Amino acid sequence: MQLLKGYEEKGREAVIDSDRKKLVNDLKVIKGFLAVKKVYTSCISATKFSLTEGERSENLFFRFSRRMQMGAEKEYKQNPAKEIDYVQVTESKSFKKLMHDRKKFIVPLTIFFLVFYFLLPVLTSYTTFLNTPAIGDISWVWLFALAQFIMTWVLCTVYVKKAAVFDKQADEIIKEMEEGGEGR
Amino acid sequence: MNITYLLFFLCIVICTLIITYWAARQSKTTNQFYIAAGRLTGTQNGMAIAGDYISAASFLGIVGTIAINGFDGFLYAIGFLVSYLIVLFFIAEPVHRLGKYSLGDVICARFPSYKMRGIMAVGALIISIFYMIPQLVAAGLLIRLLLDINYSASVLIIGILMTIYVVFGGMFATSWVQIVKTVLLLSGTFLLALIVFSRFNWSIPNLLEQVTLGSPLGDQFSLPGHLFNNPLETLSLHLALILGTAGLPHILIRLFTVRNTVEVRKSLLTASWIIGAFYLIALVLGLGAVALVGFEELVLLDPFGNLAAPLLAESLGGDFLMAFIAAIAFTTIVAVVAGLVISATTAFSHDIYFHILKRGNTSEKKRLRAARWTAFFIGLLSTLLALGLRNMNVTFLVSLTFIVAASSNLPVLLFTIYWRRFNQTGAISGMLSGLTVSLILLFLGPHVMNPDGGWIAAEAVVPLYNPGIIAIPAGFLGAYLGAVLSRNKENTVPFASFYLQAQTGIEGRRNRS
């Protein structure tokens, strides 16, 4: 189902670029009536603004969309879409693991950066010990301030790296959900 | 007017108009108009976010504040940067997955009702317009000082330009104007910083020595406490700075202009590198301004030092360099106000016109026409407001927007995305309490009530210039109490499907439009 967004886009483009045959073939890959119907409706909304291209394209589109609808209905009758139980998925091991992993990663880092960030104004407001020179004439306050920049850059980079792993886990969950509807 | 200035300005204006012309051909659907059809790459979007975020207040203001107040000016910049961690960790991905065009979409993915959408839209409108007016007023004053044309003319020029970009080019034009601005701003200021260093034979101690000679603060320059000497005020400001960004609608709608969450993260990573690098450059420019221009000269034209960067450019490279930096400042302003116009436009034409007034039933053509007209009227309205408020000190509206964003949008976003027992009553009470408390505190605070030239000449009831430390907890509390006390379950999408969509991107059982 993750693919759907891509297909929605493709549907729009296909109508405009008259590259329909490929789309129809691609669509056959997607299972379930709901999935195809969604692309179909998005195609319809897409034509609302490409109608100006002339009657010919309009005609072609409706033939195309009817074929799609018929195909989708046929496919639906043969292979009805499973109702997905979302509660069950949120209770599933893999989803719980994803949320646990995210929490374990984000919460300590957040506490760290909030403390680190507020430490600077607190220390400069209530104490003066950071005003002592550290390197040459440069005092600790400046080093602390520069460290905030480095912290932001490092944490952003680390998160972006780590999020690739979360993305994989999320894709797994979506896949399980589509295959089994049970999500284990 | 000097011919060098004129050439630079014409160059910028023509460049951005060409971008708009090109973008106009790709703004023929609402999808393209509002979010550039999600076609920007992460890097492009990151540059656009930086362009949206670094306002004239940041560029000229921070350089000036550092030049005049030393370390405390730099402290300001840190909050602006660190706030991106909150956006990246908690807000960015769920917002991208849940919303289509506006923040209203995000909240209505869980609480689909017209009331909820209306309140989110009003919040976005208030924040965007409050932020736009000081930008325009500052722009008018600045361009008057730099170019010697009168205030009304300069506000009109900027107002007309920003309206043209948005009306004709939509999000495409806005994004590319912002990208061009980021490139110009970074390269121009970097060049200036290199010249500063070259004047001191690339030696930091030499520069610092000259700084202590140039500033009346002397040795105290590099120590904190010149701008913020009230600890509560300092903490309050920092709270608003770090939490505010995550609630700013014009930044958050930029998360919709990319394809997927990978690009969202790449956008924010790029933005944080650019913004960080920019503030480091601003630090060098601030130091350079005191060292080379001198304190007396800096406060001569503007007591807050807002002209520090152009003056530094003039002392380093004469008229030509100053014209270049002035042109950059100009681009900075138009890019930011264009971003604000499009965010206000989305809130009105997508949320209020399309969803609430038309109940989601109107043709694509009409929607697009409505969006363009909204952009036109918002441009007109804010230009007129800026013309009318020329003699008022409106700079406090900038810090106000951060406080309003952090106390209304942020709590509602966080609770909606992460808290199972949150409900629509809580979301509405959170928005309203955040908005009203921050506005009341503002009117009772020293910006408005001030015996020394305030709108109301009386002692302030709440002596805080930045009431974030009261307003932000009030917003969170309002949202929490609303949810706990009402136990209202109406207009709620089942949490499981919503949560799955927010966390994994799977489509829930609701139609998104």
XYZ file of C-alpha atoms in Angstrom:
697
model
C 0.000 0.000 0.000
C 3.035 2.194 0.396
C 3.183 2.003 -3.395
C -0.157 3.698 -3.649
C 1.140 7.204 -3.260
C 3.479 6.586 -6.139
C 0.660 5.213 -8.252
C -1.530 8.155 -7.426
C 1.167 10.389 -8.836
C 1.690 8.121 -11.803
C -2.018 8.139 -12.474
C -1.994 11.882 -12.723
C 1.023 11.959 -14.935
C -0.182 9.130 -17.089
C -3.336 10.987 -17.948
C -1.318 13.941 -19.018
C 1.474 12.083 -20.756
C -0.876 9.593 -22.438
C 1.277 6.810 -21.068
C -1.709 4.782 -20.028
C -0.944 1.287 -21.161
C 1.969 0.993 -18.813
C -0.150 2.177 -15.926
C -2.863 -0.380 -16.641
C -0.240 -3.098 -16.588
C 1.219 -1.780 -13.382
C -2.180 -1.613 -11.799
C -2.789 -5.281 -12.370
C -0.019 -5.894 -9.929
C -1.916 -4.198 -7.153
C -4.384 -6.429 -5.443
C -7.773 -5.480 -4.091
C -10.567 -3.302 -5.270
C -9.927 -0.456 -2.845
C -6.425 0.028 -4.088
C -7.381 0.344 -7.741
C -10.450 2.379 -6.990
C -8.324 4.921 -5.240
C -6.074 5.394 -8.245
C -9.153 5.513 -10.412
C -10.711 8.340 -8.413
C -7.499 10.252 -8.326
C -7.317 9.943 -12.111
C -10.789 11.371 -12.376
C -9.903 14.323 -10.211
C -6.760 14.750 -12.244
C -8.689 15.033 -15.521
C -10.818 17.820 -14.178
C -8.011 20.147 -15.056
C -6.627 18.407 -18.113
C -9.965 18.429 -19.891
C -8.910 21.572 -21.680
C -6.538 19.433 -23.701
C -9.447 18.691 -25.921
C -12.198 16.281 -26.580
C -9.904 13.595 -27.883
C -8.023 13.191 -24.638
C -11.279 13.337 -22.734
C -12.674 10.476 -24.773
C -9.543 8.455 -24.406
C -9.577 8.999 -20.685
C -13.072 7.778 -20.143
C -12.437 4.669 -22.162
C -9.327 4.137 -20.139
C -10.997 4.703 -16.802
C -13.909 2.407 -17.619
C -11.515 -0.331 -18.546
C -9.726 0.220 -15.279
C -12.931 0.127 -13.299
C -14.084 -3.056 -14.978
C -10.747 -4.678 -14.400
C -10.749 -3.619 -10.804
C -14.240 -4.932 -10.145
C -13.400 -8.234 -11.736
C -10.306 -8.504 -9.655
C -12.232 -7.586 -6.531
C -14.780 -10.324 -7.108
C -12.037 -12.886 -7.537
C -10.007 -11.662 -4.625
C -11.923 -9.483 -2.169
C -9.781 -7.098 -0.135
C -9.272 -8.080 3.436
C -10.526 -5.693 6.066
C -7.474 -4.587 7.952
C -7.749 -4.627 11.685
C -5.762 -1.566 12.720
C -6.038 -2.239 16.407
C -4.507 -5.635 15.879
C -1.642 -4.101 13.936
C -0.912 -1.546 16.643
C -0.898 -4.407 19.130
C 1.430 -6.467 16.959
C 4.947 -7.287 18.023
C 6.617 -5.574 15.107
C 4.769 -2.289 15.595
C 5.383 -2.320 19.329
C 9.029 -2.960 18.651
C 9.195 -0.004 16.266
C 7.620 2.320 18.811
C 9.849 0.970 21.567
C 12.970 1.424 19.439
C 11.977 4.959 18.502
C 11.303 5.867 22.095
C 14.556 4.336 23.273
C 16.413 6.392 20.708
C 14.601 9.719 20.875
C 13.796 10.196 24.565
C 17.373 10.099 25.948
C 18.621 12.331 23.119
C 15.826 14.819 23.700
C 16.499 15.003 27.421
C 20.153 15.473 26.621
C 19.714 18.302 24.143
C 17.126 20.143 26.232
C 19.371 20.027 29.287
C 22.410 20.982 27.248
C 20.540 23.846 25.616
C 19.014 25.353 28.753
C 22.215 24.865 30.702
C 23.822 27.718 28.772
C 21.290 30.476 29.590
C 20.928 29.143 33.147
C 24.670 29.176 33.743
C 25.168 32.599 32.164
C 22.241 34.011 34.141
C 23.048 32.658 37.574
C 26.773 32.023 37.585
C 29.879 33.575 36.173
C 32.300 30.674 36.179
C 31.940 30.212 32.423
C 33.450 33.644 31.946
C 36.937 32.396 32.656
C 39.212 32.137 29.637
C 39.630 28.681 28.140
C 41.829 28.965 25.068
C 43.802 32.171 24.851
C 41.339 35.019 25.330
C 38.330 32.940 24.355
C 36.206 32.108 27.367
C 34.165 28.988 28.150
C 30.848 30.647 27.226
C 31.916 30.858 23.599
C 33.055 27.259 23.541
C 29.776 26.184 25.121
C 27.857 28.229 22.549
C 29.794 26.696 19.661
C 29.239 23.260 21.168
C 25.485 23.852 20.770
C 25.982 24.210 17.022
C 27.998 21.038 16.845
C 25.438 19.228 18.991
C 22.602 20.227 16.647
C 24.467 19.120 13.566
C 25.570 15.827 15.101
C 22.134 14.945 16.485
C 20.421 15.802 13.186
C 22.847 13.613 11.266
C 22.576 10.758 13.764
C 18.786 10.880 13.628
C 18.702 10.861 9.838
C 20.985 7.798 9.836
C 18.927 6.020 12.452
C 15.602 6.862 10.823
C 16.553 4.773 7.798
C 16.354 1.745 10.104
C 12.937 2.844 11.414
C 11.741 3.226 7.837
C 12.680 -0.369 7.124
C 10.776 -1.551 10.186
C 7.739 0.474 9.126
C 7.849 -0.993 5.634
C 7.973 -4.477 7.155
C 4.855 -3.737 9.194
C 3.010 -2.473 6.139
C 4.044 -5.536 4.184
C 2.881 -7.909 6.909
C -0.387 -6.056 7.113
C -1.050 -6.386 3.422
C -0.044 -9.993 3.214
C -1.753 -11.397 6.245
C -3.912 -8.668 7.618
C -2.766 -10.073 10.926
C 0.488 -8.263 11.401
C 2.620 -10.341 13.629
C 19.415 57.034 -6.127
C 22.869 55.651 -6.760
C 23.205 53.753 -10.043
C 25.048 50.769 -8.513
C 22.163 50.154 -6.125
C 19.648 50.481 -8.895
C 21.454 47.911 -11.050
C 21.636 45.383 -8.234
C 17.988 45.829 -7.377
C 16.835 45.545 -10.961
C 18.926 42.435 -11.332
C 17.258 40.796 -8.330
C 13.781 41.880 -9.358
C 14.205 40.629 -12.928
C 15.723 37.346 -11.768
C 12.859 36.608 -9.401
C 10.264 37.612 -11.982
C 11.797 35.193 -14.486
C 11.520 32.482 -11.845
C 7.882 33.407 -11.318
C 7.188 33.317 -15.057
C 8.699 29.864 -15.284
C 6.884 28.715 -12.154
C 3.545 30.074 -13.368
C 3.532 27.421 -16.060
C 3.836 24.780 -13.361
C 1.158 26.182 -11.081
C -1.913 25.052 -12.920
C -3.390 22.781 -10.273
C -4.057 23.287 -6.572
C -1.590 20.535 -5.825
C 1.119 22.460 -7.659
C 0.007 25.799 -6.256
C 0.008 24.778 -2.590
C 2.874 22.299 -2.355
C 4.713 22.450 -5.694
C 3.232 18.986 -6.373
C 5.660 17.590 -3.784
C 8.383 17.640 -6.411
C 11.209 19.443 -4.596
C 14.194 17.348 -3.596
C 15.305 17.229 0.015
C 18.288 19.478 -0.589
C 16.252 22.050 -2.499
C 13.590 22.019 0.173
C 16.205 22.371 2.907
C 17.539 25.462 1.186
C 14.010 26.797 0.858
C 13.342 26.159 4.563
C 16.476 28.091 5.453
C 15.333 30.828 3.064
C 11.940 30.875 4.710
C 13.407 30.956 8.195
C 16.305 33.406 8.066
C 14.432 36.661 8.060
C 15.797 40.163 7.767
C 15.537 40.233 11.542
C 17.977 37.341 11.655
C 20.377 38.617 9.055
C 20.581 42.296 9.940
C 19.267 41.995 13.492
C 21.631 39.289 14.738
C 24.702 40.896 13.153
C 23.704 44.181 14.770
C 22.870 42.664 18.147
C 26.191 40.844 18.260
C 28.019 44.017 17.274
C 26.333 46.000 20.040
C 25.708 43.513 22.828
C 28.471 41.000 22.235
C 27.887 37.455 23.447
C 24.188 37.846 24.271
C 23.408 38.572 20.639
C 24.919 35.239 19.728
C 22.863 33.484 22.400
C 19.776 34.480 20.410
C 21.024 32.675 17.312
C 21.513 29.378 19.161
C 17.839 29.053 20.026
C 16.838 29.522 16.405
C 19.099 26.645 15.398
C 18.520 24.102 18.195
C 14.754 24.376 17.675
C 15.167 22.284 14.515
C 15.910 19.245 16.656
C 12.372 19.411 18.044
C 10.931 19.717 14.533
C 12.986 16.781 13.265
C 12.479 14.436 16.224
C 8.796 14.915 16.952
C 6.923 16.856 14.328
C 8.296 16.529 10.819
C 7.536 12.965 9.777
C 4.036 12.632 11.285
C 3.052 16.026 9.853
C 4.239 14.988 6.408
C 2.377 11.684 6.593
C -0.871 13.080 7.938
C -1.351 16.336 6.107
C -1.802 17.297 2.532
C -1.624 21.075 2.266
C -2.099 22.650 5.681
C -1.807 22.134 9.428
C -5.595 21.894 9.494
C -5.258 18.704 7.440
C -2.920 17.236 10.045
C -5.194 17.803 13.028
C -8.312 16.900 11.041
C -6.745 13.547 10.174
C -7.675 12.698 13.749
C -10.496 15.117 14.562
C -12.300 15.683 11.277
C -14.671 18.567 11.892
C -15.221 22.010 10.482
C -14.805 23.624 13.886
C -11.362 22.110 14.375
C -10.229 23.044 10.882
C -11.521 26.589 11.282
C -9.592 27.122 14.488
C -6.369 25.748 13.016
C -6.803 28.035 10.003
C -7.415 31.101 12.147
C -4.331 30.258 14.206
C -2.221 29.951 11.055
C -3.613 33.219 9.680
C -2.904 35.105 12.908
C 0.642 33.786 13.145
C 1.469 34.424 9.487
C 0.051 37.938 9.370
C 1.551 38.936 12.728
C 4.900 37.769 11.459
C 4.525 39.461 8.087
C 3.745 42.963 9.360
C 6.979 43.536 11.281
C 8.908 42.092 8.342
C 7.279 44.571 5.998
C 7.662 47.503 8.367
C 11.312 46.668 8.957
C 11.802 46.255 5.227
C 10.278 49.656 4.576
C 12.493 51.367 7.126
C 15.556 49.554 5.921
C 15.147 50.190 2.267
C 14.419 53.799 3.039
C 17.719 54.055 4.872
C 19.681 52.157 2.277
C 18.209 53.522 -0.907
C 16.850 56.839 0.148
C 13.398 56.243 -1.285
C 10.463 56.898 0.981
C 8.866 54.396 3.324
C 5.559 53.952 1.501
C 7.271 53.370 -1.830
C 9.555 50.703 -0.411
C 6.739 48.860 1.380
C 4.703 49.014 -1.830
C 7.553 47.593 -3.920
C 8.010 44.645 -1.577
C 4.269 44.148 -1.190
C 3.731 44.076 -4.948
C 6.640 41.724 -5.547
C 5.605 39.189 -2.920
C 2.033 39.232 -4.189
C 3.155 38.642 -7.788
C 5.347 35.688 -6.799
C 2.593 33.949 -4.888
C -0.404 34.780 -7.087
C 1.251 33.651 -10.307
C 3.899 31.203 -9.196
C 2.409 29.638 -6.051
C 4.663 27.377 -4.045
C 7.033 26.778 -6.966
C 7.945 30.434 -7.305
C 8.082 30.939 -3.542
C 10.408 27.956 -3.101
C 12.765 29.005 -5.865
C 12.907 32.623 -4.712
C 13.814 31.239 -1.291
C 16.452 28.937 -2.738
C 18.023 31.799 -4.698
C 17.945 33.909 -1.552
C 19.717 31.220 0.471
C 22.466 30.880 -2.124
C 22.941 34.645 -2.367
C 22.815 35.164 1.384
C 25.278 32.409 2.209
C 27.760 33.256 -0.540
C 27.526 37.014 0.015
C 27.989 36.870 3.780
C 30.691 34.231 3.472
C 32.596 36.500 1.123
C 32.194 39.368 3.560
C 33.439 37.199 6.434
C 36.516 36.215 4.405
C 37.298 39.878 3.750
C 36.943 40.582 7.479
C 39.441 37.839 8.290
C 41.827 38.986 5.592
C 41.909 42.444 7.193
C 43.246 40.828 10.340
C 45.756 38.624 8.575
C 43.539 35.589 9.209
C 44.234 35.774 12.900
C 41.329 35.449 15.325
C 43.219 36.991 18.302
C 43.923 40.088 16.182
C 40.232 40.394 15.378
C 39.193 39.955 19.005
C 41.727 42.523 20.135
C 40.325 45.065 17.713
C 36.787 44.202 18.861
C 37.573 45.129 22.459
C 39.040 48.413 21.208
C 36.032 49.171 19.011
C 33.261 48.371 21.487
C 32.484 50.595 24.483
C 32.007 47.358 26.418
C 35.749 46.731 26.078
C 36.841 43.538 27.769
C 33.266 42.897 28.828
C 32.203 42.430 25.191
C 32.803 38.709 25.122
C 30.967 38.093 28.384
C 27.241 37.451 28.777
C 24.767 39.739 30.527
C 24.526 42.878 28.395
C 21.259 42.166 26.691
C 19.680 39.690 29.062
C 20.175 40.492 32.703
C 16.877 39.202 34.019
C 17.253 35.412 34.348
C 13.522 34.754 34.072
C 13.303 36.818 30.900
C 16.271 34.967 29.425
C 14.798 31.545 30.126
C 11.428 32.634 28.859
C 12.927 33.846 25.594
C 14.853 30.629 25.130
C 11.790 28.521 25.798
C 9.868 30.385 23.091
C 12.788 30.190 20.657
C 13.349 26.453 20.977
C 9.661 25.489 20.928
C 8.369 28.141 18.538
C 9.769 26.837 15.265
C 7.902 23.549 15.631
C 4.609 25.453 15.573
C 5.250 27.941 12.780
C 2.816 27.179 9.931
C 4.988 28.669 7.190
C 7.849 26.330 8.134
C 5.642 23.272 8.649
C 3.836 23.546 5.295
C 7.246 23.265 3.661
C 7.275 19.638 4.881
C 4.577 18.828 2.296
C 6.617 19.959 -0.691
C 8.727 16.804 -0.884
C 7.939 13.256 -1.946
C 8.478 11.180 1.168
C 9.840 11.140 4.701
C 13.381 10.406 3.554
C 13.335 13.725 1.715
C 11.683 15.417 4.705
C 14.594 14.429 6.911
C 17.083 15.421 4.266
C 15.364 18.829 4.044
C 15.704 19.444 7.753
C 19.278 18.196 7.847
C 20.216 20.556 5.007
C 18.317 23.410 6.644
C 20.051 22.911 9.996
C 23.500 22.925 8.359
C 22.731 26.049 6.371
C 21.155 27.905 9.287
C 24.001 26.930 11.617
C 26.655 27.939 9.103
C 24.842 31.192 8.509
C 24.773 32.152 12.202
C 28.479 31.411 12.513
C 29.092 33.740 9.587
C 26.806 36.309 11.210
C 28.984 36.097 14.317
C 32.079 36.941 12.303
C 30.256 39.826 10.638
C 29.070 41.135 14.008
C 32.599 41.063 15.384
C 33.933 42.561 12.178
C 31.400 45.389 12.330
C 32.505 46.518 15.796
C 36.154 46.079 14.976
C 36.166 47.850 11.620
C 33.229 50.240 11.660
C 33.247 51.100 15.345
C 30.417 51.401 17.819
C 29.605 55.102 17.410
C 29.226 54.785 13.677
C 26.951 51.730 14.071
C 24.410 53.375 16.339
C 24.425 56.652 14.452
C 21.781 55.723 11.894
C 19.952 53.067 13.866
C 20.271 52.679 17.652
C 19.683 48.907 17.452
C 22.544 48.392 15.030
C 20.365 46.918 12.286
C 22.578 48.479 9.662
C 25.752 46.834 10.944
C 26.065 44.435 8.008
C 25.651 47.031 5.222
C 27.943 49.455 7.029
C 30.572 46.761 7.392
C 30.278 46.025 3.676
C 30.746 49.693 2.893
C 33.859 49.997 5.005
C 35.314 46.843 3.419
C 34.425 47.246 -0.227
C 32.900 50.651 -0.712
C 29.676 51.388 -2.467
C 29.723 48.312 -4.656
C 29.886 45.791 -1.828
C 27.340 47.725 0.180
C 24.951 47.672 -2.763
C 25.487 43.924 -3.020
C 24.704 43.355 0.669
C 21.706 45.690 0.481
C 20.415 43.684 -2.465
C 20.858 40.494 -0.425
C 18.944 42.025 2.466
C 16.198 42.913 0.018
C 16.033 39.359 -1.360
C 15.981 38.034 2.207
C 12.922 40.105 2.977
C 10.942 39.257 -0.157
C 11.657 35.545 0.208
C 10.411 35.469 3.803
C 7.271 37.507 3.176
C 6.415 35.414 0.106
C 6.602 32.304 2.319
C 4.271 33.946 4.814
C 1.801 34.965 2.111
C 1.559 31.415 0.844
C 1.082 30.002 4.330
C -1.731 32.475 5.064
C -3.222 31.747 1.635
C -3.284 28.006 2.266
C -4.966 28.510 5.622
C -7.697 30.628 4.102
C -8.355 29.180 0.671
C -7.765 25.494 1.435
C -9.110 25.252 4.976
C -11.720 27.989 5.192
C -12.914 28.447 1.606
C -12.666 24.936 0.204
C -13.327 22.777 3.249
C -15.589 24.912 5.403
C -17.477 27.250 3.089
C -17.719 24.894 0.108
C -17.875 21.683 2.170
C -15.124 20.192 -0.005
C -17.326 20.344 -3.090
C -16.040 22.616 -5.774
C -14.217 22.214 -9.029
C -10.475 22.238 -9.296
C -10.621 25.364 -11.424
C -12.596 27.303 -8.834
C -10.307 26.163 -6.044
C -7.273 27.433 -7.892
C -8.943 30.729 -8.709
C -9.922 31.122 -5.051
C -6.341 30.430 -3.978
C -4.957 33.094 -6.324
C -7.503 35.686 -5.200
C -6.797 34.880 -1.552
C -3.087 35.379 -2.146
C -3.848 38.698 -3.783
C -6.008 39.929 -0.911
C -3.591 38.754 1.750
C -0.761 40.557 -0.015
C -2.901 43.668 -0.251
C -4.094 43.491 3.346
C -0.653 43.085 4.857
C 0.830 45.816 2.660
C -1.906 48.204 3.797
C -1.390 47.223 7.428
C 2.342 47.787 7.089
C 1.705 51.199 5.528
C -0.643 52.123 8.357
C 1.658 50.958 11.150
C 4.749 52.806 9.994
C 5.111 54.873 13.128
C 4.478 52.095 15.598
C 7.158 49.933 17.054
C 5.992 46.523 15.860
C 9.170 44.468 16.213
C 7.752 42.766 19.301
C 5.331 40.956 16.978
C 8.235 38.744 15.870
C 8.830 37.335 19.335
C 5.073 37.202 19.810
C 4.626 34.862 16.837
C 7.120 32.431 18.321
C 5.238 32.501 21.621
C 1.832 32.076 19.960
C 3.158 29.204 17.822
C 4.748 27.454 20.795
C 1.718 27.857 23.037
C -1.082 27.030 20.598
C 0.018 24.979 17.580
C 2.761 22.983 19.276
C 0.809 21.510 22.216
C -2.093 20.591 19.948
C 0.222 18.988 17.378
C 2.165 17.013 19.982
C -0.901 15.760 21.854
C -2.772 14.934 18.654
C 0.099 12.909 17.280
C 1.237 11.116 20.422
C -1.468 11.048 23.086
C -4.074 8.299 22.845
C -6.623 9.940 25.144
C -6.497 13.363 23.527
C -9.772 14.560 22.011
C -11.230 17.371 19.974
C -12.278 19.431 22.988
C -8.682 19.323 24.191
C -7.384 20.408 20.796
C -9.784 23.345 20.660
C -9.186 24.421 24.257
C -5.419 24.110 23.700
C -5.489 26.365 20.651
C -7.745 28.911 22.302
C -5.940 29.020 25.644
C -2.548 29.337 23.949
C -3.737 32.141 21.687
C -5.643 34.121 24.303
C -3.104 33.776 27.100
C -0.250 34.941 24.882
C -2.278 37.880 23.565
C -3.428 38.918 27.054
C 0.092 38.662 28.424
C 1.291 40.779 25.545
C -1.234 43.509 26.284
C -0.398 43.419 29.988
C 3.329 43.301 29.263
C 5.840 46.086 28.809
C 5.572 46.127 24.996
C 2.139 47.693 25.267
C 1.921 48.963 28.837
C 4.951 51.094 29.297
C 5.261 54.491 30.957
C 8.145 55.104 28.611
C 6.491 55.392 25.194
C 4.137 52.360 25.280
C 0.666 52.322 23.743
C -0.761 52.475 27.248
C 1.300 54.704 29.498
C 1.174 52.723 32.715
C 3.352 50.312 34.643
C 3.177 46.839 33.074
C 1.126 44.279 34.993
C 3.334 41.420 33.806
C 6.899 42.720 33.628
C 8.050 40.192 31.011
C 8.955 41.197 27.473
C 8.814 37.531 26.521
C 5.876 35.952 28.345
C 6.602 32.503 26.861
C 7.367 30.988 30.237
C 3.745 31.597 31.277
C 1.979 31.300 27.914
C 3.545 28.027 26.749
C 2.658 26.015 29.884
C -0.801 27.617 29.726
C -1.283 26.279 26.185
C -0.186 22.775 27.199
C -2.339 22.899 30.328
C -5.357 24.105 28.347
C -5.024 21.222 25.919
C -4.502 18.693 28.725
C -7.393 19.866 30.878
C -9.742 20.112 27.912
C -9.039 16.493 27.048
C -9.183 15.116 30.582
C -12.264 16.993 31.732
C -14.499 16.479 28.715
C -13.964 12.816 27.744
C -15.607 13.829 24.511
C -15.391 11.150 21.841
C -17.153 12.863 18.933
C -15.399 13.488 15.620
C -12.562 11.161 16.413
C -10.905 8.775 14.023
C -9.976 5.490 15.775
C -6.595 6.097 17.350
C -5.090 2.847 16.064
C -5.472 3.678 12.386
C -4.448 7.308 12.944
C -1.393 6.312 14.940
C -0.351 3.762 12.352
C -0.582 6.360 9.637
C 1.384 8.911 11.639
C 4.123 6.462 12.526
C 4.430 4.330 9.405
C 2.762 6.301 6.617
C 0.118 3.706 5.836
C -3.145 5.072 4.528
C -5.886 5.101 7.129
C -9.570 4.590 6.509
C -10.423 8.142 5.675
C -10.460 10.109 2.516
C -7.810 12.742 2.312
C -8.558 15.841 0.419
